[in-house]
Tab-separated table of C-alpha atoms and ligand atoms in Angstrom:
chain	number	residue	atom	x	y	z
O	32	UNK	CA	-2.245	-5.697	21.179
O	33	UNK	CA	0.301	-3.622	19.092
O	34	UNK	CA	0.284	-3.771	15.287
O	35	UNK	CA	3.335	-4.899	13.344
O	36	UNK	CA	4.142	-3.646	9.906
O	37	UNK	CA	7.142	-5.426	7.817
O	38	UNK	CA	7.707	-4.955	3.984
O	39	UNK	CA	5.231	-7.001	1.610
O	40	UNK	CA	6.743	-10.255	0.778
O	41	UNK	CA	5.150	-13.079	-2.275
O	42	UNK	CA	3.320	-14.675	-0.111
O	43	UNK	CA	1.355	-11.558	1.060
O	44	UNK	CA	0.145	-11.758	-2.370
O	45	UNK	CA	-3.294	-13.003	-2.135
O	46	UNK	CA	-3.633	-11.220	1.052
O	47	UNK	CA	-2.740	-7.546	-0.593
O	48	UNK	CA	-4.681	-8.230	-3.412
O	49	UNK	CA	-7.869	-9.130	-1.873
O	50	UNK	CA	-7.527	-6.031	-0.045
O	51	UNK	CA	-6.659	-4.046	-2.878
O	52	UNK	CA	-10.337	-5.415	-4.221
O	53	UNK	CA	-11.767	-4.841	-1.014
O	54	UNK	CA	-10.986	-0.672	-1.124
O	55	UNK	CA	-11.428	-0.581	-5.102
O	56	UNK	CA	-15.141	-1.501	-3.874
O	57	UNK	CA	-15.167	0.587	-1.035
O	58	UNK	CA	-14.157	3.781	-3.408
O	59	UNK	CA	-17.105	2.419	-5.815
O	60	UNK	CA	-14.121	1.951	-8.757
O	61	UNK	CA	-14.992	-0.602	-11.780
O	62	UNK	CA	-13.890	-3.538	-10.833
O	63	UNK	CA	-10.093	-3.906	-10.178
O	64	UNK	CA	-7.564	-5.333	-12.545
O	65	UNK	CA	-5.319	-6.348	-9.219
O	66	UNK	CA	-3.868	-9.781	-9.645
O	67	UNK	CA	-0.898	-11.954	-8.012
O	68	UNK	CA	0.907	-11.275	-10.880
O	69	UNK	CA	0.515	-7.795	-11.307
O	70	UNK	CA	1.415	-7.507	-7.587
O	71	UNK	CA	4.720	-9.515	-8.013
O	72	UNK	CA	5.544	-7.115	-11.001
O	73	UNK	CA	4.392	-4.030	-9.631
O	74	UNK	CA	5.340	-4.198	-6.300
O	75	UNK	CA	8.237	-6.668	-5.505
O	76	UNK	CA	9.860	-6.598	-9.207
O	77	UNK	CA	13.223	-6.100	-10.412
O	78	UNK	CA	11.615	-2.222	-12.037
O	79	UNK	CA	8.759	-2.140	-9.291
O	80	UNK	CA	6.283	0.892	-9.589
O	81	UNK	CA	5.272	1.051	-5.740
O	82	UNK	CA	6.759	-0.269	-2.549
O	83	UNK	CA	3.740	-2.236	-0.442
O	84	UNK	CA	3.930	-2.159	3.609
O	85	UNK	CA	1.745	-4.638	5.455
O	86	UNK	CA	0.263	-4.612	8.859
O	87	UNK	CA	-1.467	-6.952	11.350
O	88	UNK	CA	-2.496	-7.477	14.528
O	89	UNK	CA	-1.629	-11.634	14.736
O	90	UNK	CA	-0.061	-13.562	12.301
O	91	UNK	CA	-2.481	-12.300	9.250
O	92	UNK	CA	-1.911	-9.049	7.151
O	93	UNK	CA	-4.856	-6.879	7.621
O	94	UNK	CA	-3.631	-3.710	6.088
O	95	UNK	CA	-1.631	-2.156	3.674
O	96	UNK	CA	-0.107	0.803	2.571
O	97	UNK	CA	1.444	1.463	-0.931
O	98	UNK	CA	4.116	4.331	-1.568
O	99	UNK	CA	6.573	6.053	-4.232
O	100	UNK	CA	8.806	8.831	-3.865
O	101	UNK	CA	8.046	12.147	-4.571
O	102	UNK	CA	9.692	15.662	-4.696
O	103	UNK	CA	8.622	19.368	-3.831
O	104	UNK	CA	10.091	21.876	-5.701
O	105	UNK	CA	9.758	24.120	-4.145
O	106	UNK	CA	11.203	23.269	-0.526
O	107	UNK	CA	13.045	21.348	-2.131
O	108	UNK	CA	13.014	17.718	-0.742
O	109	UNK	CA	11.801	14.700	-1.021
O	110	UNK	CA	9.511	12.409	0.605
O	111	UNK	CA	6.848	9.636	0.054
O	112	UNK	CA	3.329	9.739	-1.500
O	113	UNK	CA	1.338	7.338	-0.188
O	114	UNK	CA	-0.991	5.990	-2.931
O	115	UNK	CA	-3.218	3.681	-1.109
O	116	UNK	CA	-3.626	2.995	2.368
O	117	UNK	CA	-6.831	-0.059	3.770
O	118	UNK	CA	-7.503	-1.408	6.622
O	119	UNK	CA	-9.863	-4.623	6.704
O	120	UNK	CA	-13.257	-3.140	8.493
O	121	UNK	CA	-13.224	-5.405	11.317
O	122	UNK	CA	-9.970	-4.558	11.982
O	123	UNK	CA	-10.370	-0.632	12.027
O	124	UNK	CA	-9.457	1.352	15.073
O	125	UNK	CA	-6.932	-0.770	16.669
O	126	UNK	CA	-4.172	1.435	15.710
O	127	UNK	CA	-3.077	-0.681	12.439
O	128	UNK	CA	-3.444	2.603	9.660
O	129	UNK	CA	-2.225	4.919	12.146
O	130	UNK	CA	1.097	1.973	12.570
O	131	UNK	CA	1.548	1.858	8.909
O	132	UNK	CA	1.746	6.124	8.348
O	133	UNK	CA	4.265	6.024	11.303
O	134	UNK	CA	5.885	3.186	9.496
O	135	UNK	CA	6.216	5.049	6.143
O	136	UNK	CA	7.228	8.107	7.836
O	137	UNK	CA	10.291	6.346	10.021
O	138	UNK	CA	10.931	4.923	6.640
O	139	UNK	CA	10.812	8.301	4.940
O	140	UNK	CA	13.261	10.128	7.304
O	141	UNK	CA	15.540	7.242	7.069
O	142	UNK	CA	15.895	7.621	3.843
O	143	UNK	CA	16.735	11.356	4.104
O	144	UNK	CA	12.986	12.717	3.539
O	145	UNK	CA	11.219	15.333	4.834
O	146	UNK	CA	7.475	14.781	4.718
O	147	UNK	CA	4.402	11.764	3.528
O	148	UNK	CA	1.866	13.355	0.841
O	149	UNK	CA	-1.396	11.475	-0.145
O	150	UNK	CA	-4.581	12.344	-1.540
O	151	UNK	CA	-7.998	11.287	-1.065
O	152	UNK	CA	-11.871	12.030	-2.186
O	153	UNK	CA	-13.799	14.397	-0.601
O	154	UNK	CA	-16.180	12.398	0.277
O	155	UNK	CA	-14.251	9.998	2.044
O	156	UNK	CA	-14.908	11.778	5.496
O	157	UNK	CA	-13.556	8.880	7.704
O	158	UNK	CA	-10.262	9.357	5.871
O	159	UNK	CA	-10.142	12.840	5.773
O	160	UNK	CA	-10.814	12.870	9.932
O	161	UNK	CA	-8.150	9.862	10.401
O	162	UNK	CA	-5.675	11.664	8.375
O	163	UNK	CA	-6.242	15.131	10.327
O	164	UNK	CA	-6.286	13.521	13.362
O	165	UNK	CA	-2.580	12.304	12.541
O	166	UNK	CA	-1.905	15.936	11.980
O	167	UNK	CA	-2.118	16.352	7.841
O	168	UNK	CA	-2.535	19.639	5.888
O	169	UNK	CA	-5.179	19.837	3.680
O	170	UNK	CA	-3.384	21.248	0.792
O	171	UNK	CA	-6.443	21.592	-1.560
O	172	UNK	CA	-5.267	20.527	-4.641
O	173	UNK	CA	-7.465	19.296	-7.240
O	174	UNK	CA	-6.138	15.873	-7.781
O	175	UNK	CA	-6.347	15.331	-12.159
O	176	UNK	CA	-4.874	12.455	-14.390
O	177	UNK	CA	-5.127	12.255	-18.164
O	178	UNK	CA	-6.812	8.687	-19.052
O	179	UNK	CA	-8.111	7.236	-22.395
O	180	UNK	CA	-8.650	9.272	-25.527
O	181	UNK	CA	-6.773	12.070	-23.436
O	182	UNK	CA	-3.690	9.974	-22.978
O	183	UNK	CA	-3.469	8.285	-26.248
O	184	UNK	CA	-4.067	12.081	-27.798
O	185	UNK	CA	-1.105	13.132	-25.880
O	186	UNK	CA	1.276	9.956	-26.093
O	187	UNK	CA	0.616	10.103	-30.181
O	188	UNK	CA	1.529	13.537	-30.591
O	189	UNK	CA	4.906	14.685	-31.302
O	190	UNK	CA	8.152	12.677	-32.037
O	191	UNK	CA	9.869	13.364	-28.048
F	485	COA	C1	-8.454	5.078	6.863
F	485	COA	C2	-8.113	3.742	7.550
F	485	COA	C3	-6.954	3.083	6.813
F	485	COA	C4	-7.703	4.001	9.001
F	485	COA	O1	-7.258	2.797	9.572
F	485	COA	P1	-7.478	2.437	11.125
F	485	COA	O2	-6.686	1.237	11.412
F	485	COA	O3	-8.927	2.367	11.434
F	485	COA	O4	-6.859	3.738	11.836
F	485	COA	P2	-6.300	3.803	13.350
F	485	COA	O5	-7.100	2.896	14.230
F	485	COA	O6	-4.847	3.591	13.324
F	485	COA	O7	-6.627	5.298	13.729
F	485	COA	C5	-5.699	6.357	13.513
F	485	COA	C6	-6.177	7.571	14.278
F	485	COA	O8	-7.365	8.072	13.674
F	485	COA	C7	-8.446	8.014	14.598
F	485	COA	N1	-9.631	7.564	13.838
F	485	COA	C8	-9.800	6.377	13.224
F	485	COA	N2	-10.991	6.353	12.598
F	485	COA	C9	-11.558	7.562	12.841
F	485	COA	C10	-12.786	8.146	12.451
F	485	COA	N3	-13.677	7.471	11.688
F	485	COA	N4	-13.057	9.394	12.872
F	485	COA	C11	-12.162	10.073	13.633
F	485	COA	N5	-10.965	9.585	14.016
F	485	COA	C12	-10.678	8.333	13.626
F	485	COA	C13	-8.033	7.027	15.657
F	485	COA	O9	-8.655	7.290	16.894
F	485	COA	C14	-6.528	7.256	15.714
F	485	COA	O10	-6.210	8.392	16.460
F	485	COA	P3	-5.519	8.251	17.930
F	485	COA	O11	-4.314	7.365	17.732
F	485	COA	O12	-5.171	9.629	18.294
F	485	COA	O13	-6.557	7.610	18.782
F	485	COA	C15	-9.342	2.785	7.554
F	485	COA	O14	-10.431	3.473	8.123
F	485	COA	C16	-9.744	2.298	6.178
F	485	COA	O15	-9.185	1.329	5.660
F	485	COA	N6	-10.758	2.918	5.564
F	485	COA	C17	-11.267	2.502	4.266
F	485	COA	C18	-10.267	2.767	3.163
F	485	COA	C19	-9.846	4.211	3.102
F	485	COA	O16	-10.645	5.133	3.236
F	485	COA	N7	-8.535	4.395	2.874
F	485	COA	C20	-7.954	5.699	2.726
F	485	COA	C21	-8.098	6.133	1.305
F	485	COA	S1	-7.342	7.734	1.068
Protein backbone atom coordinates (compact mmCIF):
# COMPACT_ATOMS: atom_id res chain seq x y z
CA UNK A 1 0.00 0.00 0.00
CA UNK A 2 1.36 3.55 -0.84
CA UNK A 3 1.31 6.32 1.76
CA UNK A 4 -0.55 9.57 1.16
CA UNK A 5 0.52 12.84 2.63
CA UNK A 6 -1.95 16.05 2.30
CA UNK A 7 -1.56 19.33 4.38
CA UNK A 8 -2.80 19.13 8.17
CA UNK A 9 -6.32 20.20 8.36
CA UNK A 10 -8.54 20.95 12.15
CA UNK A 11 -9.63 17.89 12.33
CA UNK A 12 -6.13 16.25 12.26
CA UNK A 13 -5.91 17.96 15.47
CA UNK A 14 -6.18 15.34 18.02
CA UNK A 15 -4.45 13.06 15.72
CA UNK A 16 -1.12 15.46 15.41
CA UNK A 17 -1.18 16.16 18.83
CA UNK A 18 -1.23 12.79 20.24
CA UNK A 19 1.62 12.18 18.10
CA UNK A 20 3.36 15.16 18.97
CA UNK A 21 3.07 13.53 22.77
CA UNK A 22 3.93 10.32 21.49
CA UNK A 23 7.74 11.60 20.12
CA UNK A 24 8.04 14.26 23.09
CA UNK A 25 8.13 10.78 25.09
CA UNK A 26 10.08 9.01 22.74
CA UNK A 27 12.94 11.95 22.94
CA UNK A 28 12.48 11.58 26.94
CA UNK A 29 11.29 15.62 26.91
CA UNK A 30 9.15 16.87 30.11
CA UNK A 31 6.00 16.40 29.33
CA UNK A 32 4.60 18.34 26.28
CA UNK A 33 2.60 21.50 26.39
CA UNK A 34 0.94 20.35 22.78
CA UNK A 35 -2.75 21.04 22.78
CA UNK A 36 -5.68 21.42 20.05
CA UNK A 37 -5.44 24.83 20.56
CA UNK A 38 -1.98 25.46 20.38
CA UNK A 39 -2.03 23.35 17.17
CA UNK A 40 -4.85 25.49 15.55
CA UNK A 41 -2.69 28.63 16.47
CA UNK A 42 0.56 27.38 15.69
CA UNK A 43 0.06 25.51 12.82
CA UNK A 44 -3.12 26.41 10.76
CA UNK A 45 -3.40 30.21 12.09
CA UNK A 46 -3.80 33.38 10.42
CA UNK A 47 0.40 34.17 11.82
CA UNK A 48 1.19 30.29 11.97
CA UNK A 49 4.78 29.39 13.27
CA UNK A 50 5.12 25.91 11.36
CA UNK A 51 3.37 24.31 8.44
CA UNK A 52 2.24 20.46 9.58
CA UNK A 53 2.16 17.60 6.70
CA UNK A 54 0.32 14.40 7.54
CA UNK A 55 0.66 10.92 6.29
CA UNK A 56 -1.18 7.56 6.34
CA UNK A 57 -1.48 4.46 5.04
CA UNK A 58 -5.72 4.19 5.18
CA UNK A 59 -7.95 6.69 6.13
CA UNK A 60 -6.00 7.57 9.62
CA UNK A 61 -2.98 10.03 9.93
CA UNK A 62 -0.10 8.12 11.23
CA UNK A 63 2.65 10.57 10.71
CA UNK A 64 3.67 13.92 10.59
CA UNK A 65 6.13 16.22 9.62
CA UNK A 66 6.43 19.93 10.74
CA UNK A 67 8.48 22.62 8.66
CA UNK A 68 9.54 26.47 8.34
CA UNK A 69 11.60 28.12 5.92
CA UNK A 70 15.02 28.69 6.22
CA UNK A 71 17.96 30.44 4.38
CA UNK A 72 21.79 29.71 3.76
CA UNK A 73 23.86 32.47 3.44
CA UNK A 74 26.07 31.47 2.14
CA UNK A 75 24.77 29.60 -1.14
CA UNK A 76 22.46 31.67 -0.94
CA UNK A 77 18.94 30.03 -1.07
CA UNK A 78 16.37 28.94 0.62
CA UNK A 79 14.75 25.87 1.64
CA UNK A 80 12.81 24.08 4.49
CA UNK A 81 13.90 22.94 8.00
CA UNK A 82 12.10 20.28 9.05
CA UNK A 83 11.49 20.56 12.83
CA UNK A 84 9.83 17.38 13.68
CA UNK A 85 9.19 14.43 11.77
CA UNK A 86 7.09 10.80 13.75
CA UNK A 87 5.90 8.03 12.60
CA UNK A 88 3.44 5.90 14.90
CA UNK A 89 5.74 2.60 15.78
CA UNK A 90 3.49 0.16 14.34
CA UNK A 91 3.41 1.94 11.41
CA UNK A 92 7.29 2.29 10.82
CA UNK A 93 8.88 0.96 7.69
CA UNK A 94 6.12 1.08 5.29
CA UNK A 95 7.52 3.96 3.51
CA UNK A 96 5.26 6.74 5.39
CA UNK A 97 8.59 9.10 6.82
CA UNK A 98 10.43 8.44 3.78
CA UNK A 99 6.69 9.81 1.78
CA UNK A 100 6.54 12.79 3.95
CA UNK A 101 10.61 14.04 3.27
CA UNK A 102 9.76 13.48 -0.48
CA UNK A 103 6.64 15.41 0.20
CA UNK A 104 8.42 18.41 1.83
CA UNK A 105 11.05 18.32 -0.69
CA UNK A 106 8.47 18.42 -3.95
CA UNK A 107 7.01 21.10 -1.82
CA UNK A 108 10.34 22.84 -1.32
CA UNK A 109 11.38 22.99 -5.03
CA UNK A 110 7.99 24.18 -5.86
CA UNK A 111 8.34 26.86 -4.02
CA UNK A 112 11.70 27.83 -5.60
CA UNK A 113 14.04 26.02 -2.86
CA UNK A 114 17.00 24.34 -3.05
CA UNK A 115 17.48 21.89 -0.20
CA UNK A 116 15.44 20.26 3.42
CA UNK A 117 17.72 20.85 6.68
CA UNK A 118 16.81 19.14 10.06
CA UNK A 119 18.55 18.23 13.06
CA UNK A 120 18.44 15.48 15.39
CA UNK A 121 20.23 13.90 18.72
CA UNK A 122 22.99 11.86 18.51
CA UNK A 123 21.69 9.32 20.03
CA UNK A 124 18.81 8.88 17.99
CA UNK A 125 20.62 6.20 15.75
CA UNK A 126 17.41 4.97 13.93
CA UNK A 127 17.03 8.56 12.73
CA UNK A 128 20.35 9.28 11.96
CA UNK A 129 20.46 5.77 9.63
CA UNK A 130 16.83 6.67 8.08
CA UNK A 131 17.95 10.08 7.31
CA UNK A 132 21.39 8.84 5.65
CA UNK A 133 19.78 6.30 3.98
CA UNK A 134 17.63 9.13 2.17
CA UNK A 135 20.95 10.59 1.29
CA UNK A 136 21.51 13.57 4.14
CA UNK A 137 24.83 15.29 5.04
CA UNK A 138 25.79 15.22 8.36
CA UNK A 139 26.74 18.76 8.73
CA UNK A 140 27.95 18.56 12.40
CA UNK A 141 26.68 21.43 13.87
CA UNK A 142 26.15 21.71 17.44
CA UNK A 143 22.51 22.41 17.61
CA UNK A 144 22.15 25.42 20.82
CA UNK A 145 19.04 27.56 21.90
CA UNK A 146 19.01 30.15 24.66
CA UNK A 147 16.05 29.11 27.22
CA UNK A 148 15.09 30.50 30.70
CA UNK A 149 17.27 32.79 32.76
CA UNK A 150 19.40 32.94 29.42
CA UNK A 151 16.54 34.27 27.38
CA UNK A 152 14.94 36.55 29.79
CA UNK A 153 18.79 37.93 30.44
CA UNK A 154 18.95 38.62 26.83
CA UNK A 155 15.26 39.81 25.97
CA UNK A 156 15.68 42.42 29.16
CA UNK A 157 18.75 43.89 28.05
CA UNK A 158 18.96 46.81 25.89
CA UNK A 159 16.16 49.14 24.52
CA UNK A 160 16.26 47.43 20.47
C1 LIG B 1 12.39 8.30 11.71
C2 LIG B 1 11.00 7.79 11.29
C3 LIG B 1 10.07 8.99 11.11
C4 LIG B 1 11.10 7.03 9.97
O1 LIG B 1 9.81 6.70 9.53
P1 LIG B 1 9.49 5.35 8.72
O2 LIG B 1 8.11 5.46 8.22
O3 LIG B 1 9.80 4.16 9.55
O4 LIG B 1 10.55 5.44 7.52
P2 LIG B 1 10.43 4.70 6.09
O5 LIG B 1 9.75 3.38 6.26
O6 LIG B 1 9.83 5.63 5.13
O7 LIG B 1 11.95 4.45 5.75
C5 LIG B 1 12.72 5.40 5.01
C6 LIG B 1 14.00 4.72 4.57
O8 LIG B 1 14.82 4.47 5.71
C7 LIG B 1 15.03 3.07 5.86
N1 LIG B 1 14.94 2.78 7.31
C8 LIG B 1 13.85 2.93 8.10
N2 LIG B 1 14.17 2.61 9.37
C9 LIG B 1 15.48 2.26 9.34
C10 LIG B 1 16.38 1.84 10.35
N3 LIG B 1 15.99 1.71 11.64
N4 LIG B 1 17.65 1.56 9.99
C11 LIG B 1 18.04 1.70 8.70
N5 LIG B 1 17.24 2.11 7.70
C12 LIG B 1 15.96 2.38 8.03
C13 LIG B 1 13.94 2.40 5.07
O9 LIG B 1 14.34 1.12 4.62
C14 LIG B 1 13.76 3.38 3.92
O10 LIG B 1 14.75 3.22 2.95
P3 LIG B 1 14.39 2.56 1.50
O11 LIG B 1 13.21 3.35 0.97
O12 LIG B 1 15.61 2.75 0.71
O13 LIG B 1 14.03 1.15 1.80
C15 LIG B 1 10.41 6.83 12.37
O14 LIG B 1 11.35 5.81 12.60
C16 LIG B 1 10.08 7.50 13.68
O15 LIG B 1 9.01 8.09 13.84
N6 LIG B 1 10.97 7.40 14.68
C17 LIG B 1 10.74 7.95 16.00
C18 LIG B 1 10.75 9.47 15.98
C19 LIG B 1 12.03 10.02 15.41
O16 LIG B 1 13.13 9.56 15.69
N7 LIG B 1 11.86 11.08 14.60
C20 LIG B 1 12.96 11.78 14.01
C21 LIG B 1 13.45 12.81 14.97
S1 LIG B 1 14.79 13.74 14.25
Amino acid sequence: MQPWVRDARPEDAARVVAMIHALGKFERKPPSGATTATFLRDYLGARSWVRCLVAGLEAVPVGFALYHPAYDTNTPSHGLHLLDLFVEAEMRRRGVGKALIGALARRCAAEGGEWLSLHTRTENANARAVYARLGATDLGFRFLSFDDTAFAALAGSGSV
